mmCIF file of C-alpha atoms and ligand atoms in Angstrom:
data_model
loop_
_atom_site.group_PDB
_atom_site.id
_atom_site.type_symbol
_atom_site.label_atom_id
_atom_site.label_comp_id
_atom_site.label_asym_id
_atom_site.label_seq_id
_atom_site.Cartn_x
_atom_site.Cartn_y
_atom_site.Cartn_z
ATOM 1 C CA MET A 206 -11.563 5.855 31.913
ATOM 2 C CA ALA A 207 -14.932 7.613 32.377
ATOM 3 C CA THR A 208 -17.865 5.759 30.837
ATOM 4 C CA VAL A 209 -20.315 7.753 28.688
ATOM 5 C CA THR A 210 -23.945 6.678 29.067
ATOM 6 C CA LEU A 211 -26.045 7.504 26.055
ATOM 7 C CA ASP A 212 -29.612 8.572 26.702
ATOM 8 C CA THR A 213 -32.352 6.215 25.461
ATOM 9 C CA PRO A 214 -34.401 7.690 22.553
ATOM 10 C CA ALA A 215 -37.997 8.577 23.423
ATOM 11 C CA VAL A 216 -41.037 9.703 21.472
ATOM 12 C CA LEU A 217 -44.118 11.559 22.726
ATOM 13 C CA ILE A 218 -47.372 10.806 20.934
ATOM 14 C CA THR A 219 -50.629 12.666 21.590
ATOM 15 C CA GLY A 220 -53.931 10.910 20.844
ATOM 16 C CA ALA A 221 -52.324 7.561 21.720
ATOM 17 C CA SER A 222 -55.502 6.154 23.295
ATOM 18 C CA SER A 223 -57.019 5.233 19.969
ATOM 19 C CA GLY A 224 -56.655 4.668 16.235
ATOM 20 C CA ILE A 225 -53.448 5.874 14.513
ATOM 21 C CA GLY A 226 -51.855 7.137 17.767
ATOM 22 C CA PHE A 227 -52.384 3.779 19.502
ATOM 23 C CA ALA A 228 -50.882 1.882 16.557
ATOM 24 C CA LEU A 229 -48.003 4.351 16.385
ATOM 25 C CA ALA A 230 -47.203 3.852 20.094
ATOM 26 C CA GLU A 231 -47.136 0.093 19.654
ATOM 27 C CA HIS A 232 -44.967 0.346 16.541
ATOM 28 C CA TYR A 233 -42.392 2.651 18.196
ATOM 29 C CA LEU A 234 -42.196 0.313 21.204
ATOM 30 C CA ARG A 235 -41.428 -2.571 18.897
ATOM 31 C CA GLN A 236 -38.511 -0.525 17.483
ATOM 32 C CA GLY A 237 -37.058 -0.207 21.003
ATOM 33 C CA VAL A 238 -38.033 3.462 21.510
ATOM 34 C CA GLU A 239 -39.406 4.655 24.854
ATOM 35 C CA VAL A 240 -42.974 5.854 24.260
ATOM 36 C CA ILE A 241 -44.751 8.567 26.232
ATOM 37 C CA ALA A 242 -48.365 7.874 25.339
ATOM 38 C CA CYS A 243 -50.663 10.861 25.872
ATOM 39 C CA GLY A 244 -54.457 11.184 25.965
ATOM 40 C CA ARG A 245 -57.509 11.685 28.136
ATOM 41 C CA ASN A 246 -58.474 8.022 28.524
ATOM 42 C CA ALA A 247 -56.040 6.510 31.048
ATOM 43 C CA GLN A 248 -57.690 3.077 30.798
ATOM 44 C CA ALA A 249 -57.098 2.904 27.026
ATOM 45 C CA LEU A 250 -53.559 4.246 27.371
ATOM 46 C CA LYS A 251 -52.680 1.562 29.966
ATOM 47 C CA ALA A 252 -53.418 -1.062 27.288
ATOM 48 C CA ILE A 253 -50.228 0.014 25.452
ATOM 49 C CA SER A 254 -47.890 -2.350 27.260
ATOM 50 C CA GLY A 255 -44.471 -0.794 27.949
ATOM 51 C CA ALA A 256 -45.497 2.834 27.364
ATOM 52 C CA THR A 257 -45.336 5.590 29.950
ATOM 53 C CA VAL A 258 -48.741 7.291 30.243
ATOM 54 C CA LEU A 259 -49.351 11.003 30.470
ATOM 55 C CA GLU A 260 -52.995 11.851 30.939
ATOM 56 C CA PHE A 261 -54.142 15.294 29.873
ATOM 57 C CA ASP A 262 -56.621 17.160 27.691
ATOM 58 C CA ILE A 263 -54.784 19.029 24.920
ATOM 59 C CA THR A 264 -57.409 21.791 24.902
ATOM 60 C CA ASP A 265 -56.565 22.742 28.496
ATOM 61 C CA SER A 266 -53.332 24.769 28.523
ATOM 62 C CA THR A 267 -52.903 24.274 32.287
ATOM 63 C CA GLN A 268 -53.070 20.484 31.870
ATOM 64 C CA VAL A 269 -50.620 20.604 28.974
ATOM 65 C CA GLU A 270 -48.196 22.696 31.076
ATOM 66 C CA ALA A 271 -48.461 20.248 33.995
ATOM 67 C CA ALA A 272 -47.854 17.343 31.657
ATOM 68 C CA ALA A 273 -44.699 19.036 30.274
ATOM 69 C CA ILE A 274 -43.374 19.543 33.820
ATOM 70 C CA LYS A 275 -43.917 15.796 34.545
ATOM 71 C CA LEU A 276 -42.320 14.893 31.208
ATOM 72 C CA LYS A 277 -39.185 16.950 31.969
ATOM 73 C CA GLN A 278 -38.789 15.012 35.226
ATOM 74 C CA LEU A 279 -39.372 11.680 33.470
ATOM 75 C CA LEU A 280 -36.710 12.462 30.812
ATOM 76 C CA HIS A 281 -34.237 13.552 33.484
ATOM 77 C CA ASN A 282 -34.828 10.642 35.906
ATOM 78 C CA ASN A 283 -34.777 7.901 33.226
ATOM 79 C CA HIS A 284 -32.016 9.355 31.015
ATOM 80 C CA TRP A 285 -34.353 9.522 28.060
ATOM 81 C CA GLN A 286 -33.818 11.871 25.163
ATOM 82 C CA LEU A 287 -36.959 13.198 23.529
ATOM 83 C CA GLN A 288 -36.091 12.665 19.865
ATOM 84 C CA GLN A 289 -39.561 12.926 18.365
ATOM 85 C CA VAL A 290 -42.870 14.536 19.289
ATOM 86 C CA ILE A 291 -45.889 13.510 17.233
ATOM 87 C CA LEU A 292 -48.863 15.809 17.744
ATOM 88 C CA ASN A 293 -51.521 13.413 16.431
ATOM 89 C CA ALA A 294 -54.578 14.024 18.606
ATOM 90 C CA GLY A 295 -57.514 15.470 16.783
ATOM 91 C CA SER A 296 -61.213 15.312 16.090
ATOM 92 C CA CYS A 297 -63.462 15.458 13.045
ATOM 93 C CA GLU A 298 -66.950 16.957 12.739
ATOM 94 C CA TYR A 299 -68.760 17.887 9.543
ATOM 95 C CA ILE A 300 -70.741 20.967 8.539
ATOM 96 C CA ASP A 301 -73.969 19.313 7.332
ATOM 97 C CA ASP A 302 -75.691 22.540 6.221
ATOM 98 C CA ALA A 303 -73.357 25.206 4.919
ATOM 99 C CA LEU A 304 -76.220 27.705 4.531
ATOM 100 C CA HIS A 305 -76.901 27.440 8.256
ATOM 101 C CA PHE A 306 -73.255 27.474 9.290
ATOM 102 C CA ASP A 307 -72.668 25.919 12.710
ATOM 103 C CA SER A 308 -70.067 28.287 14.186
ATOM 104 C CA ALA A 309 -69.955 26.402 17.513
ATOM 105 C CA LEU A 310 -68.969 23.216 15.706
ATOM 106 C CA PHE A 311 -66.426 25.201 13.647
ATOM 107 C CA ALA A 312 -64.900 26.691 16.838
ATOM 108 C CA ARG A 313 -64.804 23.239 18.514
ATOM 109 C CA VAL A 314 -62.866 21.607 15.701
ATOM 110 C CA ILE A 315 -60.452 24.530 15.294
ATOM 111 C CA ASN A 316 -59.889 24.557 19.055
ATOM 112 C CA THR A 317 -59.093 20.870 19.313
ATOM 113 C CA ASN A 318 -57.087 20.526 16.129
ATOM 114 C CA VAL A 319 -55.278 23.905 15.930
ATOM 115 C CA VAL A 320 -55.401 25.975 19.127
ATOM 116 C CA ALA A 321 -54.539 22.968 21.294
ATOM 117 C CA MET A 322 -51.611 22.192 19.041
ATOM 118 C CA GLY A 323 -50.306 25.659 20.002
ATOM 119 C CA TYR A 324 -50.450 24.666 23.725
ATOM 120 C CA CYS A 325 -48.505 21.470 22.975
ATOM 121 C CA LEU A 326 -45.905 23.382 20.972
ATOM 122 C CA GLU A 327 -45.481 25.996 23.730
ATOM 123 C CA HIS A 328 -44.795 23.420 26.393
ATOM 124 C CA PHE A 329 -43.112 20.500 24.564
ATOM 125 C CA LEU A 330 -40.863 22.302 22.077
ATOM 126 C CA PRO A 331 -38.459 23.514 24.835
ATOM 127 C CA LEU A 332 -37.806 19.836 25.708
ATOM 128 C CA LEU A 333 -36.422 19.089 22.208
ATOM 129 C CA ASN A 334 -32.711 19.210 21.426
ATOM 130 C CA ARG A 335 -30.891 19.625 18.126
ATOM 131 C CA GLY A 336 -31.519 16.635 15.877
ATOM 132 C CA ALA A 337 -35.047 16.126 17.194
ATOM 133 C CA ARG A 338 -38.108 15.923 14.960
ATOM 134 C CA LEU A 339 -41.676 17.155 15.279
ATOM 135 C CA GLY A 340 -44.577 15.427 13.475
ATOM 136 C CA LEU A 341 -47.812 17.395 13.004
ATOM 137 C CA MET A 342 -50.947 15.443 12.023
ATOM 138 C CA SER A 343 -52.653 17.083 9.095
ATOM 139 C CA SER A 344 -54.644 15.215 6.449
ATOM 140 C CA SER A 345 -54.745 14.563 2.666
ATOM 141 C CA ALA A 346 -58.155 16.218 2.906
ATOM 142 C CA THR A 347 -56.240 19.500 2.564
ATOM 143 C CA TYR A 348 -55.402 18.727 -1.099
ATOM 144 C CA LEU A 349 -59.028 19.244 -2.301
ATOM 145 C CA PRO A 350 -62.077 21.250 -1.117
ATOM 146 C CA PHE A 351 -64.205 18.304 0.087
ATOM 147 C CA PRO A 352 -67.935 18.797 0.798
ATOM 148 C CA ARG A 353 -68.861 19.248 4.523
ATOM 149 C CA ALA A 354 -65.161 19.624 5.424
ATOM 150 C CA GLU A 355 -65.258 23.408 6.126
ATOM 151 C CA ALA A 356 -64.259 22.858 9.745
ATOM 152 C CA TYR A 357 -62.081 19.758 9.560
ATOM 153 C CA GLY A 358 -60.358 20.726 6.299
ATOM 154 C CA THR A 359 -59.717 24.264 7.533
ATOM 155 C CA SER A 360 -58.188 22.994 10.744
ATOM 156 C CA LYS A 361 -55.875 20.582 8.843
ATOM 157 C CA ALA A 362 -54.887 23.216 6.247
ATOM 158 C CA ALA A 363 -53.888 25.429 9.176
ATOM 159 C CA ILE A 364 -51.740 22.603 10.555
ATOM 160 C CA SER A 365 -50.015 22.075 7.221
ATOM 161 C CA TYR A 366 -49.139 25.775 7.085
ATOM 162 C CA LEU A 367 -48.096 25.760 10.718
ATOM 163 C CA GLY A 368 -45.732 22.864 9.974
ATOM 164 C CA ARG A 369 -44.171 24.563 6.963
ATOM 165 C CA SER A 370 -43.674 27.825 8.816
ATOM 166 C CA LEU A 371 -42.255 26.107 11.921
ATOM 167 C CA ARG A 372 -39.863 24.183 9.639
ATOM 168 C CA VAL A 373 -38.326 27.470 8.545
ATOM 169 C CA ASP A 374 -37.991 28.848 12.065
ATOM 170 C CA LEU A 375 -36.809 25.656 13.714
ATOM 171 C CA ALA A 376 -34.183 24.831 11.081
ATOM 172 C CA GLU A 377 -31.507 26.986 12.824
ATOM 173 C CA HIS A 378 -32.229 25.066 16.055
ATOM 174 C CA GLY A 379 -31.635 21.730 14.303
ATOM 175 C CA ILE A 380 -35.264 20.583 14.783
ATOM 176 C CA GLY A 381 -36.995 19.066 11.761
ATOM 177 C CA VAL A 382 -40.746 19.182 11.060
ATOM 178 C CA SER A 383 -42.799 16.552 9.232
ATOM 179 C CA VAL A 384 -46.363 17.310 8.163
ATOM 180 C CA ILE A 385 -48.352 14.065 8.112
ATOM 181 C CA CYS A 386 -51.125 13.702 5.521
ATOM 182 C CA PRO A 387 -52.853 10.325 5.614
ATOM 183 C CA GLY A 388 -55.600 9.178 3.275
ATOM 184 C CA PHE A 389 -58.394 7.119 4.838
ATOM 185 C CA VAL A 390 -57.335 5.036 7.802
ATOM 186 C CA LYS A 391 -59.725 2.662 9.572
ATOM 187 C CA THR A 392 -60.140 4.090 13.102
ATOM 188 C CA PRO A 393 -63.045 5.069 15.377
ATOM 189 C CA LEU A 394 -62.858 8.528 13.735
ATOM 190 C CA THR A 395 -63.544 7.220 10.205
ATOM 191 C CA ASP A 396 -65.918 4.474 11.407
ATOM 192 C CA LYS A 397 -68.437 7.322 11.889
ATOM 193 C CA ASN A 398 -68.237 8.357 8.205
ATOM 194 C CA ASP A 399 -71.296 7.661 6.075
ATOM 195 C CA PHE A 400 -69.528 7.854 2.688
ATOM 196 C CA ALA A 401 -67.205 5.645 0.622
ATOM 197 C CA MET A 402 -63.575 5.769 1.711
ATOM 198 C CA PRO A 403 -61.451 4.535 -1.210
ATOM 199 C CA MET A 404 -58.123 2.808 -0.586
ATOM 200 C CA GLN A 405 -58.604 2.797 3.154
ATOM 201 C CA ILE A 406 -55.717 1.292 5.107
ATOM 202 C CA THR A 407 -55.350 -0.036 8.659
ATOM 203 C CA ALA A 408 -54.000 2.006 11.573
ATOM 204 C CA GLN A 409 -51.038 -0.403 11.736
ATOM 205 C CA GLN A 410 -50.179 0.393 8.045
ATOM 206 C CA ALA A 411 -50.476 4.090 8.806
ATOM 207 C CA ALA A 412 -48.143 3.724 11.807
ATOM 208 C CA VAL A 413 -45.450 2.044 9.704
ATOM 209 C CA ALA A 414 -45.712 4.800 7.025
ATOM 210 C CA ILE A 415 -45.461 7.532 9.675
ATOM 211 C CA TYR A 416 -42.550 5.863 11.491
ATOM 212 C CA ASN A 417 -40.617 5.401 8.240
ATOM 213 C CA GLY A 418 -41.336 8.950 7.133
ATOM 214 C CA MET A 419 -40.134 10.338 10.472
ATOM 215 C CA GLN A 420 -36.918 8.253 10.315
ATOM 216 C CA ARG A 421 -36.308 9.443 6.726
ATOM 217 C CA GLN A 422 -36.889 13.043 7.854
ATOM 218 C CA ARG A 423 -39.572 13.639 5.212
ATOM 219 C CA ASN A 424 -41.041 17.148 5.138
ATOM 220 C CA GLU A 425 -44.380 15.709 4.115
ATOM 221 C CA ILE A 426 -45.414 12.146 4.984
ATOM 222 C CA HIS A 427 -48.376 11.223 2.772
ATOM 223 C CA PHE A 428 -49.910 7.812 2.208
ATOM 224 C CA PRO A 429 -51.166 5.544 0.737
ATOM 225 C CA GLY A 430 -49.226 6.844 -2.277
ATOM 226 C CA LYS A 431 -51.746 5.854 -4.967
ATOM 227 C CA PHE A 432 -54.513 7.771 -3.208
ATOM 228 C CA THR A 433 -52.559 10.838 -2.129
ATOM 229 C CA TRP A 434 -50.838 11.312 -5.520
ATOM 230 C CA LEU A 435 -54.243 11.074 -7.190
ATOM 231 C CA LEU A 436 -55.543 13.832 -4.950
ATOM 232 C CA LYS A 437 -52.447 15.943 -5.567
ATOM 233 C CA LEU A 438 -52.907 15.534 -9.347
ATOM 234 C CA ALA A 439 -56.635 16.357 -9.071
ATOM 235 C CA SER A 440 -55.734 19.559 -7.187
ATOM 236 C CA LEU A 441 -54.104 20.820 -10.419
ATOM 237 C CA LEU A 442 -57.490 20.797 -12.185
ATOM 238 C CA PRO A 443 -59.224 24.147 -12.733
ATOM 239 C CA GLU A 444 -61.229 25.073 -9.612
ATOM 240 C CA SER A 445 -64.530 25.321 -11.567
ATOM 241 C CA LEU A 446 -64.079 21.746 -12.827
ATOM 242 C CA LEU A 447 -63.226 20.558 -9.299
ATOM 243 C CA VAL A 448 -66.340 22.198 -7.872
ATOM 244 C CA SER A 449 -68.562 20.466 -10.403
ATOM 245 C CA LEU A 450 -66.853 17.113 -9.747
ATOM 246 C CA LEU A 451 -67.138 17.441 -5.966
ATOM 247 C CA THR A 452 -70.650 18.889 -5.858
ATOM 248 C CA LYS A 453 -73.381 16.633 -4.449
ATOM 249 C CA LYS A 454 -75.455 15.354 -7.373
HETATM 250 N N1 LIG B 18 -58.387 8.099 10.337
HETATM 251 C C1 LIG B 18 -58.133 8.782 9.220
HETATM 252 O O1 LIG B 18 -58.521 8.388 8.091
HETATM 253 C C2 LIG B 18 -57.344 10.082 9.296
HETATM 254 C C3 LIG B 18 -56.938 10.650 8.094
HETATM 255 C C4 LIG B 18 -56.196 11.837 8.139
HETATM 256 C C5 LIG B 18 -55.855 12.382 9.366
HETATM 257 N N2 LIG B 18 -56.285 11.797 10.529
HETATM 258 C C6 LIG B 18 -55.901 12.435 11.779
HETATM 259 O O2 LIG B 18 -55.208 11.496 12.588
HETATM 260 C C7 LIG B 18 -55.376 11.839 13.949
HETATM 261 C C8 LIG B 18 -55.782 10.575 14.749
HETATM 262 O O3 LIG B 18 -57.051 10.227 14.269
HETATM 263 P P1 LIG B 18 -57.628 8.747 14.340
HETATM 264 O O4 LIG B 18 -58.233 8.480 13.036
HETATM 265 O O5 LIG B 18 -56.662 7.837 14.942
HETATM 266 O O6 LIG B 18 -58.879 9.023 15.327
HETATM 267 P P2 LIG B 18 -59.279 8.486 16.763
HETATM 268 O O7 LIG B 18 -59.153 6.996 16.785
HETATM 269 O O8 LIG B 18 -60.594 9.086 17.048
HETATM 270 O O9 LIG B 18 -58.153 9.087 17.683
HETATM 271 C C9 LIG B 18 -58.156 10.463 18.020
HETATM 272 C C10 LIG B 18 -57.246 10.619 19.219
HETATM 273 O O10 LIG B 18 -57.193 12.016 19.557
HETATM 274 C C11 LIG B 18 -57.434 12.139 20.967
HETATM 275 N N3 LIG B 18 -58.018 13.409 21.306
HETATM 276 C C12 LIG B 18 -59.103 14.012 20.742
HETATM 277 N N4 LIG B 18 -59.387 15.141 21.431
HETATM 278 C C13 LIG B 18 -58.500 15.213 22.460
HETATM 279 C C14 LIG B 18 -58.306 16.113 23.497
HETATM 280 N N5 LIG B 18 -59.085 17.224 23.661
HETATM 281 N N6 LIG B 18 -57.309 15.897 24.393
HETATM 282 C C15 LIG B 18 -56.498 14.802 24.271
HETATM 283 N N7 LIG B 18 -56.651 13.907 23.268
HETATM 284 C C16 LIG B 18 -57.642 14.123 22.402
HETATM 285 C C17 LIG B 18 -58.375 10.989 21.235
HETATM 286 O O11 LIG B 18 -58.394 10.776 22.651
HETATM 287 P P3 LIG B 18 -59.684 10.256 23.477
HETATM 288 O O12 LIG B 18 -59.577 8.780 23.407
HETATM 289 O O13 LIG B 18 -59.495 10.850 24.796
HETATM 290 O O14 LIG B 18 -60.887 10.830 22.720
HETATM 291 C C18 LIG B 18 -57.775 9.891 20.442
HETATM 292 O O15 LIG B 18 -56.694 9.295 21.106
HETATM 293 C C19 LIG B 18 -56.399 12.972 13.976
HETATM 294 O O16 LIG B 18 -55.724 14.200 14.094
HETATM 295 C C20 LIG B 18 -57.078 12.869 12.601
HETATM 296 O O17 LIG B 18 -57.620 14.079 12.224
HETATM 297 C C21 LIG B 18 -56.983 10.643 10.517
#
C-alpha cells in the first residue's frame, strides 16, 4: 500500500529579527511549526533557534523576489506547506510639526509599511494553497486620529483596508486574511516613544494573541481587549469631541 507523507506546516514571518516578530517566531516554533524568519539583520535572526532564515529588505522588490525563489525551493526540498504568512515588518516615525509637513518622512513610512507589503504579496501569495492564511500587521492606532500619527496611522489604515479588500478577493481561492491590530507592545519600536502607553503588554503576550487569532481564523485580531475595545468605543464619539480630547493641551 502506498504511504502518503503529509507536508509539515510552515509559517513565514517578516520582521522576525526583533520585537513582536521575534516573539512570534519563537512561539510558532514551540507549537511545532516550521518557521521561515525574515529580516535584514541575519545575526539577530540566527538567535531564533530552529528557524530557517531568509535575509532581505522588504523595500527592495528584487530582494523580495529572490527570497521567494529561495522559499519555493525550501518548501519543495523539505516537504513544507506554507500555511501562514505574517507580514509584520514595519517602522514608525512621527510628524512632529504638522504645519511644516515632512513629506520625506511620510514617504519613508508609507514605503516601508505599505508599498513593501505589496512586494511581499506579489511574490509570496503564489506560494499559498487553499486553506492558507495571511496576517497583515496593522495597528489599533487606526481606530482614532492620534496626534503626530499622520504617517504611521495612514500607513496602518491603508493596511487595514488592504486586508479587508484582499479578504474579499482571496475568499474564492480559499485563502483567509487576518488584520492584526495590537495596542501598545513593549518592543524597540515603542521603547522610543516619549508618551504614556497605557495597558502595554509584552511581545510574548502579543505573540500568543496573534497565534491564537490566526488559528481561530479571526478577520481582525485586536488586543489587549480592554484597551482596543475602549478605542473602538471612543471612535463612536462625535469627531469634534474627539479632536478636543486628543488635542495637545
Ligand atoms: N510595538 C507596538 O506597540 C506595535 C503596536 C501596533 C503595531 N505594531 C506593528 O508591529 C510590527 C512589529 O513592530 P515591533 O513593535 O515588533 O517593532 P520592532 O521591534 O522595531 O520590529 C520591527 C521589525 O520590522 C523589520 N523591518 C523594518 N523595516 C524593514 C525592512 N525595510 N526590511 C525588512 N525588515 C524590516 C525590522 O527589521 P530590522 O531588525 O532589520 O530593522 C524588525 O524586525 C510593526 O509593523 C509595527 O508597526 C507594533
